């Protein structure tokens, strides 16, 4: 009989081959249905009862299944993963991004790390448990959802608003962007568990001015006004704030590597983290990156409006202060509104964290686990509204030289075959003892 470890690679590869690109355009037909049906069929094949929910718009498929545990008085554990991926341009890739090709020890394709690899691991373990009649210590709820890459409006967010009963009794959850290994200079390895994530604020800015002929004097030019405002914002440094997860992470790294960590100068410690410093550095302060700018239609016409979009990421507890600081930087005459998702944070302790440490330790003796804050956001933000405590725990043991964080939404996204097999073994142990 096929084991979870044996089938995880083909599951990942087949999931990648189902193109579930999401552009974020709500008028376009959803692409997740085929992947959701694939997952539902794989679960049904081994005896799960699945609930298929198409949320709000056509084609935005979600699948939920529950495996009853030994102790119904304990809260359930949610294992969730998103089925959508960001688009990929085949011209830029060395393999077709939707081939799911397995070569050179990697599974290649869009979604390999974000996050069909984890979906495949969860699916493989769920199937194995059913085949073997495993009764986990508590209920496990498996949810494979749509639309994470565009905010979860047709996925997690929709399910939380319209089908909360599917998550009845769930107290804790695991999902993406945590559980992967990093190897420090000197060879010590740690697995980063996501215990917090920054809030998201997608800002729309608009400036109005006087329209007119481009040859004349203009003191009230909307384009110039908005360009100056976003330039101020782009060069502004928000205050450095050392939050608990970041402090615990840097203290842990100091212990493992001997690199001293000075509380008064965390940036010095972050600068020595190599590839990781891009992401960890972004969790020391709020950030605001201008991503879109739109104005005008002809060389000799001054337009009456200009618009810009800013991707801002806010530390836990900073929402109000950020808004005030933002208003001051933008100054008068700039209109702003936004979509936002709150930061989330939990503590790095308890039985579930112990189970993670034990499962990792059993497969990689001597390795440590450390908490960290994700600079981006995930579906955890939606599930948090049901009072669910969230951890990023999609275990992968990675080769030291792999620039893992660059693979998210990157060209030639791929995941090592051995890492998927390792992760499946860890997840199996973890879910048996959670
Ligand atoms: Zn993701």
Coordinates of C-alpha atoms and ligand atoms in Angstrom, one line a residue:
X1 CA 0.0 0.0 0.0
X2 CA 1.2 3.5 -0.8
X3 CA 2.3 5.6 2.2
X4 CA 1.9 9.3 2.7
X5 CA 5.6 9.8 2.2
X6 CA 5.5 7.8 -1.1
X7 CA 2.6 9.8 -2.6
X8 CA 3.3 13.3 -1.4
X9 CA 5.4 14.2 -4.5
X10 CA 2.9 13.0 -7.0
X11 CA 0.1 14.8 -5.1
X12 CA 2.2 18.1 -5.1
X13 CA 3.0 17.7 -8.8
X14 CA -0.6 17.0 -9.8
X15 CA -1.8 20.0 -7.8
X16 CA 0.7 22.3 -9.5
X17 CA -0.4 21.0 -12.9
X18 CA -3.9 22.4 -12.2
X19 CA -3.5 26.1 -13.0
X20 CA -5.2 28.0 -10.2
X21 CA -3.7 31.4 -11.0
X22 CA -5.6 34.2 -9.3
X23 CA -5.2 37.7 -10.7
X24 CA -7.4 39.2 -8.0
X25 CA -9.9 40.4 -10.6
X26 CA -13.3 39.5 -9.2
X27 CA -14.9 39.6 -12.6
X28 CA -12.8 36.7 -13.8
X29 CA -14.1 33.1 -13.3
X30 CA -12.5 31.4 -10.4
X31 CA -9.8 28.8 -11.1
X32 CA -9.8 26.9 -7.9
X33 CA -12.8 24.6 -8.6
X34 CA -10.7 21.9 -10.5
X35 CA -8.1 21.8 -7.6
X36 CA -10.9 21.7 -5.0
X37 CA -12.5 18.8 -6.8
X38 CA -9.2 17.0 -7.1
X39 CA -8.6 17.3 -3.3
X40 CA -12.2 16.3 -2.5
X41 CA -11.9 13.2 -4.7
X42 CA -8.6 12.2 -3.1
X43 CA -10.2 12.5 0.4
X44 CA -13.4 10.7 -0.7
X45 CA -11.4 7.9 -2.2
X46 CA -10.2 6.9 1.3
X47 CA -13.5 7.4 3.0
X48 CA -13.8 11.1 4.1
X49 CA -17.1 12.9 3.9
X50 CA -16.2 16.2 2.3
X51 CA -18.0 19.5 2.1
X52 CA -17.5 21.4 -1.2
X53 CA -18.4 25.1 -1.0
X54 CA -18.3 27.5 -3.8
X55 CA -18.1 30.8 -2.2
X56 CA -19.8 33.9 -3.5
X57 CA -18.5 33.6 -7.0
X58 CA -18.4 30.9 -9.7
X59 CA -15.4 28.6 -9.6
X60 CA -14.1 29.6 -6.2
X61 CA -14.0 26.1 -4.8
X62 CA -13.3 25.2 -1.1
X63 CA -13.2 21.8 0.5
X64 CA -13.5 21.0 4.2
X65 CA -13.4 17.5 5.9
X66 CA -13.2 16.5 9.5
X67 CA -11.5 13.5 11.2
X68 CA -12.9 12.8 14.6
X69 CA -10.4 12.6 17.5
X70 CA -10.2 10.6 20.7
X71 CA -11.1 13.4 23.0
X72 CA -14.1 15.5 21.9
X73 CA -13.7 17.7 24.9
X74 CA -10.5 19.2 23.5
X75 CA -10.8 21.9 20.9
X76 CA -10.2 20.8 17.3
X77 CA -7.0 21.6 15.3
X78 CA -7.5 23.2 11.9
X79 CA -5.0 22.3 9.1
X80 CA -5.6 24.7 6.3
X81 CA -4.1 25.5 2.9
X82 CA -4.9 27.7 0.0
X83 CA -5.4 26.3 -3.5
X84 CA -4.9 29.4 -5.5
X85 CA -1.5 30.7 -6.7
X86 CA -0.2 34.0 -8.1
X87 CA 0.2 34.1 -11.9
X88 CA 3.5 33.0 -13.6
X89 CA 4.9 34.0 -17.0
X90 CA 6.2 30.8 -18.7
X91 CA 8.7 32.9 -20.7
X92 CA 10.6 33.7 -17.5
X93 CA 10.9 30.1 -16.2
X94 CA 13.3 27.3 -17.0
X95 CA 10.4 24.8 -16.8
X96 CA 6.8 25.4 -17.5
X97 CA 5.3 26.9 -14.3
X98 CA 2.3 24.6 -14.5
X99 CA 4.1 21.4 -15.4
X100 CA 4.7 20.1 -11.9
X101 CA 7.8 18.6 -13.3
X102 CA 10.0 16.5 -11.0
X103 CA 13.7 16.9 -11.9
X104 CA 17.1 17.4 -10.2
X105 CA 15.5 16.5 -6.8
X106 CA 12.9 19.2 -6.9
X107 CA 9.2 19.5 -7.7
X108 CA 9.0 22.6 -9.9
X109 CA 6.2 25.0 -10.6
X110 CA 4.0 27.8 -9.4
X111 CA 2.7 26.9 -5.9
X112 CA 5.5 24.5 -5.0
X113 CA 6.2 26.5 -1.8
X114 CA 3.2 28.8 -1.8
X115 CA 1.5 26.5 -1.0
X116 CA 0.6 23.3 -2.9
X117 CA 3.5 21.5 -1.3
X118 CA 1.9 21.9 2.1
X119 CA -1.5 21.1 0.7
X120 CA 0.0 17.9 -0.7
X121 CA 1.6 17.0 2.7
X122 CA -1.6 17.6 4.6
X123 CA -3.6 15.6 2.0
X124 CA -1.1 12.7 2.1
X125 CA -1.2 12.5 5.9
X126 CA -5.0 12.9 6.0
X127 CA -5.3 10.0 3.5
X128 CA -2.8 7.8 5.5
X129 CA -4.7 8.4 8.7
X130 CA -8.0 7.3 7.2
X131 CA -6.5 4.3 5.5
X132 CA -4.8 3.2 8.8
X133 CA -7.8 4.0 11.0
X134 CA -5.7 6.5 13.0
X135 CA -7.7 8.3 15.7
X136 CA -5.8 11.6 16.4
X137 CA -5.9 12.9 20.0
X138 CA -8.4 15.7 19.0
X139 CA -10.6 16.4 16.0
X140 CA -8.7 17.4 12.9
X141 CA -10.4 19.8 10.4
X142 CA -8.8 19.9 7.0
X143 CA -9.7 23.0 4.9
X144 CA -8.4 23.7 1.4
X145 CA -9.5 27.1 0.3
X146 CA -9.7 29.6 -2.5
X147 CA -8.5 33.2 -3.0
X148 CA -5.8 33.6 -0.3
X149 CA -3.6 35.5 -2.7
X150 CA -6.2 38.2 -3.1
X151 CA -7.4 38.5 0.5
X152 CA -9.6 35.4 1.0
X153 CA -12.8 37.2 0.0
X154 CA -14.0 34.0 -1.7
X155 CA -12.1 31.6 0.5
X156 CA -11.2 31.8 4.2
X157 CA -12.9 35.1 4.8
X158 CA -16.1 34.0 3.1
X159 CA -16.2 30.7 5.0
X160 CA -15.7 32.4 8.3
X161 CA -18.5 34.8 7.6
X162 CA -21.0 32.4 6.0
X163 CA -20.1 28.8 7.1
X164 CA -18.5 29.2 10.6
X165 CA -20.2 25.9 11.6
X166 CA -17.6 24.0 9.5
X167 CA -15.0 25.2 12.1
X168 CA -17.1 24.4 15.1
X169 CA -14.9 23.7 18.2
X170 CA -11.6 24.7 16.4
X171 CA -9.2 26.4 18.9
X172 CA -5.9 26.2 17.0
X173 CA -4.7 26.1 13.5
X174 CA -1.6 25.4 11.4
X175 CA -0.8 26.5 7.9
X176 CA 1.8 28.1 5.7
X177 CA 5.0 30.2 6.0
X178 CA 6.5 28.5 9.0
X179 CA 8.2 25.2 9.9
X180 CA 10.9 25.6 7.3
X181 CA 14.6 25.2 8.3
X182 CA 17.3 27.8 8.2
X183 CA 21.0 26.9 8.6
X184 CA 23.2 29.5 10.3
X185 CA 26.9 29.9 9.8
X186 CA 28.6 27.1 11.6
X187 CA 25.9 24.6 10.5
X188 CA 23.3 24.9 13.3
X189 CA 19.8 24.4 12.0
X190 CA 16.6 25.9 13.3
X191 CA 13.0 25.6 12.2
X192 CA 11.0 28.9 12.2
X193 CA 7.5 28.7 13.5
X194 CA 5.3 31.7 12.6
X195 CA 3.6 33.0 15.7
X196 CA 2.7 36.5 14.4
X197 CA 2.1 38.3 11.2
X198 CA 2.0 41.9 10.3
X199 CA -1.3 43.6 9.4
X200 CA -2.0 44.5 5.8
X201 CA -3.2 47.9 4.6
X202 CA -3.7 48.4 0.9
X203 CA -3.9 52.2 0.5
X204 CA -5.5 54.0 -2.4
X205 CA -4.3 57.6 -2.6
X206 CA -5.7 60.3 -4.7
X207 CA -4.8 63.9 -5.4
X208 CA -6.9 66.5 -7.2
X209 CA -5.7 69.6 -9.0
X210 CA -6.5 72.0 -11.7
X211 CA -6.6 70.6 -15.2
X212 CA -5.3 72.5 -18.2
X213 CA -2.9 73.0 -21.1
X214 CA 0.5 71.5 -20.4
X215 CA 2.2 74.6 -21.9
X216 CA 1.0 77.1 -19.2
X217 CA 1.9 77.8 -15.6
X218 CA 0.4 75.3 -13.2
X219 CA 0.7 75.7 -9.4
X220 CA -1.9 73.1 -8.6
X221 CA -0.8 69.9 -10.5
X222 CA -2.3 66.7 -9.2
X223 CA 0.5 64.5 -10.5
X224 CA 3.2 66.6 -9.0
X225 CA 1.4 66.8 -5.7
X226 CA 0.8 63.0 -5.4
X227 CA 4.3 62.2 -6.6
X228 CA 5.8 64.4 -3.9
X229 CA 3.5 62.7 -1.3
X230 CA 4.5 59.1 -2.2
X231 CA 8.1 60.1 -2.4
X232 CA 7.9 61.4 1.2
X233 CA 6.2 58.1 2.2
X234 CA 8.7 56.0 0.3
X235 CA 11.7 57.6 2.1
X236 CA 10.0 57.7 5.5
X237 CA 11.3 55.3 8.2
X238 CA 8.7 54.3 10.7
X239 CA 9.8 53.8 14.3
X240 CA 11.8 50.7 15.2
X241 CA 9.7 48.5 17.6
X242 CA 11.0 45.3 19.1
X243 CA 8.0 43.0 19.4
X244 CA 8.0 39.7 21.4
X245 CA 8.3 37.3 18.5
X246 CA 11.1 39.2 16.9
X247 CA 13.0 39.6 20.2
X248 CA 12.6 35.8 20.9
X249 CA 13.8 35.0 17.4
X250 CA 16.9 37.2 17.7
X251 CA 17.7 35.9 21.2
X252 CA 17.3 32.3 19.9
X253 CA 19.7 33.0 17.0
X254 CA 22.2 34.6 19.4
X255 CA 22.1 31.4 21.5
X256 CA 22.5 29.2 18.5
X257 CA 25.2 31.1 16.7
X258 CA 27.0 33.1 19.3
X259 CA 26.4 36.3 17.4
X260 CA 25.6 38.8 20.1
X261 CA 22.2 40.4 20.1
X262 CA 22.0 44.0 21.4
X263 CA 18.5 45.0 22.2
X264 CA 19.4 48.6 21.4
X265 CA 20.6 47.7 17.9
X266 CA 18.5 44.8 16.6
X267 CA 19.3 45.9 13.0
X268 CA 22.9 44.9 13.5
X269 CA 21.8 41.3 14.4
X270 CA 19.3 41.3 11.5
X271 CA 22.0 42.4 9.0
X272 CA 23.9 39.2 9.8
X273 CA 21.0 36.9 8.8
X274 CA 21.9 36.7 5.1
X275 CA 18.9 36.1 2.9
X276 CA 16.6 36.0 5.9
X277 CA 17.3 39.7 6.7
X278 CA 15.0 40.9 4.0
X279 CA 12.0 39.4 5.7
X280 CA 13.1 39.7 9.4
X281 CA 14.2 43.3 8.8
X282 CA 10.7 44.1 7.7
X283 CA 9.3 43.0 11.0
X284 CA 11.2 45.6 13.0
X285 CA 9.0 48.5 11.8
X286 CA 5.9 49.3 9.7
X287 CA 6.6 49.6 6.0
X288 CA 4.9 51.3 3.1
X289 CA 5.9 50.6 -0.4
X290 CA 4.3 52.4 -3.3
X291 CA 3.3 49.8 -5.9
X292 CA 1.1 51.5 -8.5
X293 CA 0.9 55.1 -9.9
X294 CA -1.6 56.2 -12.4
X295 CA -2.2 59.6 -13.9
X296 CA -2.7 61.5 -17.2
X297 CA -3.6 60.6 -20.7
X298 CA -1.7 63.0 -23.0
X299 CA 1.7 64.7 -23.0
X300 CA 0.2 68.2 -23.2
X301 CA -2.7 67.9 -20.8
X302 CA -2.4 68.4 -17.1
X303 CA -4.9 65.9 -15.6
X304 CA -7.2 66.8 -12.8
X305 CA -6.5 63.7 -10.7
X306 CA -3.7 61.3 -9.9
X307 CA -3.9 58.0 -8.1
X308 CA -1.4 55.7 -6.3
X309 CA -1.6 52.4 -4.5
X310 CA 0.6 51.7 -1.5
X311 CA 1.2 48.3 0.1
X312 CA 1.6 49.0 3.8
X313 CA 2.4 46.4 6.5
X314 CA 1.7 47.2 10.1
X315 CA 3.2 45.7 13.3
X316 CA 0.8 44.3 16.0
X317 CA -0.4 47.2 18.1
X318 CA 0.6 49.9 15.7
X319 CA -2.6 50.4 13.7
X320 CA -3.8 53.7 15.2
X321 CA -0.3 55.1 15.4
X322 CA 0.4 54.2 11.8
X323 CA -2.8 56.0 10.6
X324 CA -1.8 59.1 12.4
X325 CA 1.8 59.0 11.1
X326 CA 0.5 58.4 7.6
X327 CA -1.8 61.4 7.6
X328 CA 1.1 63.6 8.7
X329 CA 3.4 62.3 6.0
X330 CA 0.8 62.6 3.2
X331 CA -0.2 66.1 4.3
X332 CA -3.2 68.1 3.2
X333 CA -4.8 67.6 -0.2
X334 CA -4.2 63.9 -0.5
X335 CA -7.3 61.7 -0.2
X336 CA -6.8 58.2 1.2
X337 CA -8.9 55.1 1.8
X338 CA -7.9 51.5 2.3
X339 CA -8.7 47.8 2.7
X340 CA -7.0 46.4 5.8
X341 CA -6.5 43.0 7.5
X342 CA -5.3 43.1 11.1
X343 CA -2.0 41.9 12.5
X344 CA -2.2 38.6 14.4
X345 CA 0.0 37.3 17.2
X346 CA 0.1 34.4 19.6
X347 CA 2.6 33.2 22.3
X348 CA 5.2 30.6 21.6
X349 CA 4.2 28.1 24.3
X350 CA 1.8 25.3 25.2
X351 CA 1.1 21.7 24.2
X352 CA 0.9 22.4 20.5
X353 CA 4.3 24.1 20.4
X354 CA 5.8 21.1 22.4
X355 CA 4.3 18.7 19.8
X356 CA 6.0 20.7 17.0
X357 CA 9.4 20.6 18.8
X358 CA 9.1 16.8 19.4
X359 CA 8.0 16.0 15.8
X360 CA 10.9 18.1 14.4
X361 CA 13.4 16.7 16.9
X362 CA 12.4 13.2 16.1
X363 CA 13.2 13.7 12.4
X364 CA 16.1 16.2 12.8
X365 CA 17.8 15.4 16.1
X366 CA 19.4 18.4 17.7
X367 CA 17.6 21.0 15.6
X368 CA 15.8 23.8 17.5
X369 CA 12.5 25.6 16.8
X370 CA 12.2 29.4 17.0
X371 CA 9.2 31.7 16.8
X372 CA 9.2 34.5 14.2
X373 CA 6.9 37.1 12.8
X374 CA 5.9 37.0 9.1
X375 CA 6.2 40.3 7.3
X376 CA 3.3 39.3 5.0
X377 CA -0.2 38.0 5.7
X378 CA -2.1 34.7 5.4
X379 CA -5.6 33.3 5.9
X380 CA -4.7 33.2 9.6
X381 CA -6.2 36.7 9.7
X382 CA -9.6 35.4 8.7
X383 CA -9.6 32.3 11.0
X384 CA -8.4 34.5 13.9
X385 CA -11.9 36.1 13.9
X386 CA -13.3 32.8 15.1
X387 CA -10.9 33.0 18.1
X388 CA -8.5 30.4 16.5
X389 CA -4.9 30.6 17.6
X390 CA -2.6 30.4 14.6
X391 CA 0.8 28.9 13.8
X392 CA 2.7 28.8 10.5
X393 CA 3.9 25.2 10.5
X394 CA 4.5 23.6 7.1
X395 CA 7.6 21.7 8.0
X396 CA 10.4 21.5 5.4
X397 CA 14.0 20.7 5.9
X398 CA 15.8 22.8 3.3
X399 CA 19.3 22.7 1.9
X400 CA 21.4 25.6 3.5
X401 CA 22.2 27.2 0.1
X402 CA 18.5 27.5 -1.0
X403 CA 17.2 31.1 -0.9
X404 CA 13.8 29.9 0.3
X405 CA 12.0 33.2 0.9
X406 CA 12.9 34.4 -2.6
X407 CA 10.9 31.4 -4.1
X408 CA 7.5 32.8 -2.8
X409 CA 5.9 34.3 -5.9
X410 CA 9.3 34.0 -7.6
X411 CA 10.5 32.7 -10.9
X412 CA 11.5 28.9 -10.9
X413 CA 9.6 28.3 -7.7
X414 CA 10.4 24.8 -6.5
X415 CA 10.5 22.6 -3.5
X416 CA 13.0 19.8 -2.7
X417 CA 11.5 16.3 -3.0
X418 CA 13.4 15.3 0.2
X419 CA 11.9 18.3 2.0
X420 CA 8.4 17.3 1.1
X421 CA 9.1 13.7 2.3
X422 CA 10.6 15.1 5.5
X423 CA 7.7 17.4 6.1
X424 CA 5.2 14.6 5.6
X425 CA 6.9 12.5 8.3
X426 CA 7.0 15.5 10.7
X427 CA 3.4 16.3 10.0
X428 CA 2.4 12.7 10.6
X429 CA 4.1 12.6 13.9
X430 CA 2.8 16.0 14.9
X431 CA -0.9 15.3 14.0
X432 CA -0.7 12.0 15.9
X433 CA 0.4 13.9 19.1
X434 CA -1.3 17.3 18.7
Ligands
LIG1 ZN1 0.5 31.4 0.5

